[in-house]
PDB file of C-alpha atoms in Angstrom:
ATOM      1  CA  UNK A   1      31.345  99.761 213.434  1.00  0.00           C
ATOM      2  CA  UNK A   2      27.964  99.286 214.868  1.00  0.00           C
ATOM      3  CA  UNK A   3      29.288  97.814 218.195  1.00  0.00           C
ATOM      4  CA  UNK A   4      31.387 102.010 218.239  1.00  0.00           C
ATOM      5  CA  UNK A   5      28.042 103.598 217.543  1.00  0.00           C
ATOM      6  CA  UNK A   6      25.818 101.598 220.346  1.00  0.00           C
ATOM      7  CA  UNK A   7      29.011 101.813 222.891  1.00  0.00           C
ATOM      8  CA  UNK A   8      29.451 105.555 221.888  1.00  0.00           C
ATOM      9  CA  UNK A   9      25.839 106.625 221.846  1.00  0.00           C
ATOM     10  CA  UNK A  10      25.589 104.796 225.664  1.00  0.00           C
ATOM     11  CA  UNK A  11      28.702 106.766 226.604  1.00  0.00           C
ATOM     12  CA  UNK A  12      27.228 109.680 225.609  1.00  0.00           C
ATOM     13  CA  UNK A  13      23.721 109.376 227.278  1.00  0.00           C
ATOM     14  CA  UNK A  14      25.651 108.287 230.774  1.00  0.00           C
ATOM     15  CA  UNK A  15      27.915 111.320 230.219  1.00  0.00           C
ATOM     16  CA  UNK A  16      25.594 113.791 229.342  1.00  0.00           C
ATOM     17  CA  UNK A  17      23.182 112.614 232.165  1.00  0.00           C
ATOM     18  CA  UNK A  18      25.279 112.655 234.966  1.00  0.00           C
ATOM     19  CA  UNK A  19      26.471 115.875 233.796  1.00  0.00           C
ATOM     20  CA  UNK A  20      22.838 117.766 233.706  1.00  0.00           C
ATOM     21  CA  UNK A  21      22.141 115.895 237.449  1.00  0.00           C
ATOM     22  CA  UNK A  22      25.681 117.801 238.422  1.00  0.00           C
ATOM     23  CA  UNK A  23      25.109 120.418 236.582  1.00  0.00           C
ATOM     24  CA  UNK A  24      20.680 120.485 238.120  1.00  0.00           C
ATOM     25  CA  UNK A  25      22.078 119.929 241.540  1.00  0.00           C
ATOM     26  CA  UNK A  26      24.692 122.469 241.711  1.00  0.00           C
ATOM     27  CA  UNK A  27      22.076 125.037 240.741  1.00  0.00           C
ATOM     28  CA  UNK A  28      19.561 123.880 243.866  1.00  0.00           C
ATOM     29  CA  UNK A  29      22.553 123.722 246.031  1.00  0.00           C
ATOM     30  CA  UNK A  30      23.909 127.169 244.835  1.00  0.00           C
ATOM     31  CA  UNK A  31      20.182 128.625 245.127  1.00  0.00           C
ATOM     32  CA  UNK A  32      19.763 127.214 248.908  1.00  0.00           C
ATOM     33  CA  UNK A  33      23.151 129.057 249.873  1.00  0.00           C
ATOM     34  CA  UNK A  34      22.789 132.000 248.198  1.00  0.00           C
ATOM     35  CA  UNK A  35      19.217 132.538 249.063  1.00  0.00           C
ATOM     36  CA  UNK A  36      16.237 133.243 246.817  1.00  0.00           C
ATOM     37  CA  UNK A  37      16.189 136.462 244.509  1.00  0.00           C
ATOM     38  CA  UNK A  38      15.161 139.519 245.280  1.00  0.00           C
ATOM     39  CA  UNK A  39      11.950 140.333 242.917  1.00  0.00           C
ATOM     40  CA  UNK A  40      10.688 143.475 242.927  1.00  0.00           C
ATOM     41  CA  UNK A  41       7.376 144.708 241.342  1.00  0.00           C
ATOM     42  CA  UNK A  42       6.933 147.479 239.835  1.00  0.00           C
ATOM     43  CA  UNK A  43       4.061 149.442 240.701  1.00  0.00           C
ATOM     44  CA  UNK A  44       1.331 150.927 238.018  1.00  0.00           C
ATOM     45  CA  UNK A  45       1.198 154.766 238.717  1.00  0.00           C
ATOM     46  CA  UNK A  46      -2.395 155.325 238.810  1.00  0.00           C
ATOM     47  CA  UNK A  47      -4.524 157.338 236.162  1.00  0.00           C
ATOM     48  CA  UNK A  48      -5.316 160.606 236.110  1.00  0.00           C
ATOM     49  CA  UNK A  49      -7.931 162.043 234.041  1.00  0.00           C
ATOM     50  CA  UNK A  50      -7.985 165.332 232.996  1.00  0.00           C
ATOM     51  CA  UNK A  51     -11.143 167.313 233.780  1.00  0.00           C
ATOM     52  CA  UNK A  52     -13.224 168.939 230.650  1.00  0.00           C
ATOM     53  CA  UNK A  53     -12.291 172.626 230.071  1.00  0.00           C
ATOM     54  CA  UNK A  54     -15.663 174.727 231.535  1.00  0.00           C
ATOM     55  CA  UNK A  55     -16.078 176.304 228.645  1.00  0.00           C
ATOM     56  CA  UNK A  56     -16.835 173.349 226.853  1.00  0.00           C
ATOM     57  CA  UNK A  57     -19.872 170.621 227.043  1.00  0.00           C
ATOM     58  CA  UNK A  58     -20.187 167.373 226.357  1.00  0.00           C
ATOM     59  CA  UNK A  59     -21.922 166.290 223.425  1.00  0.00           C
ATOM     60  CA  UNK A  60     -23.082 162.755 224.645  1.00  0.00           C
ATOM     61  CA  UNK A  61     -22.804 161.358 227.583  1.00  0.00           C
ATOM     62  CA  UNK A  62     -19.759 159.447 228.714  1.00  0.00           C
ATOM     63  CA  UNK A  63     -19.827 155.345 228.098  1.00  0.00           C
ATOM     64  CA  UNK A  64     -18.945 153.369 231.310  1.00  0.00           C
ATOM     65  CA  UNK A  65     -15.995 151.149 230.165  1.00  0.00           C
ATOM     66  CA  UNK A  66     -17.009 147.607 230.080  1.00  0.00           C
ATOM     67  CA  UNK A  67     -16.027 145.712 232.303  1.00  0.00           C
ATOM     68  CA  UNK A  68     -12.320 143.971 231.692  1.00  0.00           C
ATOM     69  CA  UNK A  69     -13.112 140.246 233.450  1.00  0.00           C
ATOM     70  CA  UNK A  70      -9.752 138.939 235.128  1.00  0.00           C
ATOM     71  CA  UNK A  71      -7.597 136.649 234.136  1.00  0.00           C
ATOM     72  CA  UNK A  72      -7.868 133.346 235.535  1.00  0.00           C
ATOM     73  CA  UNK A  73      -4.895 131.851 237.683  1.00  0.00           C
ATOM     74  CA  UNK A  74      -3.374 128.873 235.773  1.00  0.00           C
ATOM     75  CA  UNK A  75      -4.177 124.908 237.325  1.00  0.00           C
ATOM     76  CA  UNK A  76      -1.533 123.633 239.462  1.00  0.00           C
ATOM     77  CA  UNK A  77      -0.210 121.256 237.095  1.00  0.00           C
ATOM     78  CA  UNK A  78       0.575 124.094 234.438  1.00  0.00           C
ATOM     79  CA  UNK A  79       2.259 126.041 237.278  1.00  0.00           C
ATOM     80  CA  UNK A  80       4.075 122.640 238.027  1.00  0.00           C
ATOM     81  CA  UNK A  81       5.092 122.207 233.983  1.00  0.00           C
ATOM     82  CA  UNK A  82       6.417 125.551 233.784  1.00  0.00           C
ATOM     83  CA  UNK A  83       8.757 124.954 236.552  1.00  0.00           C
ATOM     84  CA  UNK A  84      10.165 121.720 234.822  1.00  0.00           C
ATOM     85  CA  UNK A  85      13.269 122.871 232.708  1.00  0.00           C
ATOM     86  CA  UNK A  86      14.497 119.670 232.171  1.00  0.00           C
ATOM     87  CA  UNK A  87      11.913 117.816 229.534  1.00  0.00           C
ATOM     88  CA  UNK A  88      13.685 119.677 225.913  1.00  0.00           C
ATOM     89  CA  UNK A  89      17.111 118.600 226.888  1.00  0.00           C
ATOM     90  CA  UNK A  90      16.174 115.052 227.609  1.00  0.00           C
ATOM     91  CA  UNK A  91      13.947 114.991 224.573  1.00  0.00           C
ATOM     92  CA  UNK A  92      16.979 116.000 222.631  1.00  0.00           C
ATOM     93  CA  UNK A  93      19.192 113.330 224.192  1.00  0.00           C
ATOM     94  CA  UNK A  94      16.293 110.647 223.460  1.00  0.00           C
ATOM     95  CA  UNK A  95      15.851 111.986 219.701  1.00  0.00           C
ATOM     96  CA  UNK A  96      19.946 112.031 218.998  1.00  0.00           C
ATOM     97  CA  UNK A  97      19.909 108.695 220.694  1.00  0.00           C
ATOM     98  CA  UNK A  98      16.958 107.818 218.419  1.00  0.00           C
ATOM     99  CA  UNK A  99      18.433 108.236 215.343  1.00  0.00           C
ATOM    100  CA  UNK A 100      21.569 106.813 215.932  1.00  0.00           C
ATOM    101  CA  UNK A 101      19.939 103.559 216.832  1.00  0.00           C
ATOM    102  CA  UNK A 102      18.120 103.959 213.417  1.00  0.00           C
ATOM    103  CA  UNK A 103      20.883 104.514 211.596  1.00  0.00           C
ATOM    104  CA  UNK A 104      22.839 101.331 213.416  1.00  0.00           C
ATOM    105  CA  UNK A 105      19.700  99.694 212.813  1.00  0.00           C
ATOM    106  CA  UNK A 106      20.668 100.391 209.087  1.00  0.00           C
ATOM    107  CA  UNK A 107      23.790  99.312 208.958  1.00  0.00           C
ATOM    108  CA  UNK A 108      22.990  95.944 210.764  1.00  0.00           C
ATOM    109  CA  UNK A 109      20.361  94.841 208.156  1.00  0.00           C
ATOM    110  CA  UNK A 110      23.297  95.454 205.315  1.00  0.00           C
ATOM    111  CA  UNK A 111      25.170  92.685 206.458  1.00  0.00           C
ATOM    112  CA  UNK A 112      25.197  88.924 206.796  1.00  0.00           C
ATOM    113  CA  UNK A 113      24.896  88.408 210.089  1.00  0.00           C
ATOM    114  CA  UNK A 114      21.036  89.122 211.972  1.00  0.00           C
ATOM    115  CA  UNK A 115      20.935  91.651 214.805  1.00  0.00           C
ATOM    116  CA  UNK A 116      20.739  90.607 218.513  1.00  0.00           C
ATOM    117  CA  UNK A 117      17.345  89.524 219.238  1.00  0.00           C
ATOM    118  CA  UNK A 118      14.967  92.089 220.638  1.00  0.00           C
ATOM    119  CA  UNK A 119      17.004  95.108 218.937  1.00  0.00           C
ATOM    120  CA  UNK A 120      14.316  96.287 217.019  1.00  0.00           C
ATOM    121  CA  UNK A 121      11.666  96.818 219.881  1.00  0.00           C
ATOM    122  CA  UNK A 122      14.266  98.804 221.897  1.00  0.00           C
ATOM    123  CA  UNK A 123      14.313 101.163 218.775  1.00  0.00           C
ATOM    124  CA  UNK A 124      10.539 101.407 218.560  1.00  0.00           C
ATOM    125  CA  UNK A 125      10.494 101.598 222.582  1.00  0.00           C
ATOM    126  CA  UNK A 126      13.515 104.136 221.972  1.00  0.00           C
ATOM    127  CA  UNK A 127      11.116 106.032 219.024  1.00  0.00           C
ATOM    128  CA  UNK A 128       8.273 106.289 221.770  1.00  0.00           C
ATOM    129  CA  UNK A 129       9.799 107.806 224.451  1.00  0.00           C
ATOM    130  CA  UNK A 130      11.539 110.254 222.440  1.00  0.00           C
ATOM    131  CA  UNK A 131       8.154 111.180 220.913  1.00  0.00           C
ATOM    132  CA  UNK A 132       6.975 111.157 224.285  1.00  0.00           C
ATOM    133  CA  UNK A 133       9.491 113.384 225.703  1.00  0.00           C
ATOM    134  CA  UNK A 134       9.070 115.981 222.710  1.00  0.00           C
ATOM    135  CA  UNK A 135       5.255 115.778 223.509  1.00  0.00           C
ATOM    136  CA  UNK A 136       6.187 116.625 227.094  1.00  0.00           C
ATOM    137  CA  UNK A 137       8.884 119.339 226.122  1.00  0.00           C
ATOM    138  CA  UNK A 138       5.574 121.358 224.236  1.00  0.00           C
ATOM    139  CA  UNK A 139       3.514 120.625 227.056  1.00  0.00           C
ATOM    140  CA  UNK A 140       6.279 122.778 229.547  1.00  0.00           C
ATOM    141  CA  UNK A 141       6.912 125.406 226.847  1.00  0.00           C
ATOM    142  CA  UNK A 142       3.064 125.958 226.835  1.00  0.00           C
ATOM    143  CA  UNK A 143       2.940 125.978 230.007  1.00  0.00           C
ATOM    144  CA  UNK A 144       5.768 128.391 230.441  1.00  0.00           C
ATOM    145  CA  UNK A 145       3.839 130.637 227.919  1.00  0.00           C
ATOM    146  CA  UNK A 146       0.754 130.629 230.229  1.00  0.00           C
ATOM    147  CA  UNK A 147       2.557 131.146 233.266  1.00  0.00           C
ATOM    148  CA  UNK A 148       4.886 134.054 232.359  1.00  0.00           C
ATOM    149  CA  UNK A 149       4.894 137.308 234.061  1.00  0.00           C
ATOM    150  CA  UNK A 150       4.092 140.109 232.571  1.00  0.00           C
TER     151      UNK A 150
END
């Protein structure tokens, strides 16, 4: 049983890798051929104010707006992040991957016979790149967030 788990979680990871590098360089190859989109930017229409009516004075003088500072550009590394689509699927791979090594883990300590030697550290090394990855994945949605237009 534990030998289908490890064989089919490893099946799965090849599989579902070489599918997102297909699937990543079909999208850069489609994107070169096709050209990059068109974005347009809508322009602000400017103010207008409306002038008093001259029959009418002001009662205090008008307040100068303060002064809205401007936003600052984000670092080159968050513009780099936000660009990086692929860190929340491969953090998903490495946490399903994760737990089924846990849970074969499990099963091996419930029998006779001890696991293969060094097992356990490729969980733990398995653990902290999935926490790693995750870590990474809120690091690009952040950094998505601070680079969005709008």
């Amino acid at each position: 049983m534990a030998y289908v788990l490890v064989m089919g979680g490893l099946a799965l990871s090849v599989s579902f890798t070489l599918g997102w590098v297909l699937w990543r360089s079909g999208r850069w190859v489609w994107g070169l051929v096709a050209g990059p989109p068109a974005r347009r930017r809508v322009q602000p229409k400017p103010r207008t104010r409306k002038a008093p009516a001259p029959g009418k004075a002001a009662a205090k003088p008008a307040r100068q707006p303060a002064a809205q500072p401007t936003p600052r550009q984000p670092w080159a590394l968050t513009r780099w992040l936000s660009r990086r689509h692929s860190a929340l699927p491969l953090a998903s791979l490495a946490l399903i991957l994760y737990g089924l090594t846990r849970v074969v883990e499990f099963g091996m300590t419930q029998r006779p016979l001890s696991p293969p030697p060094g097992y356990h550290s490729l969980v733990d090394v398995l653990g902290w790149a999935a926490a790693a990855l995750l870590t990474l994945a809120l690091l690009n949605l952040l950094a998505r967030w601070r680079c969005r237009e709008g």
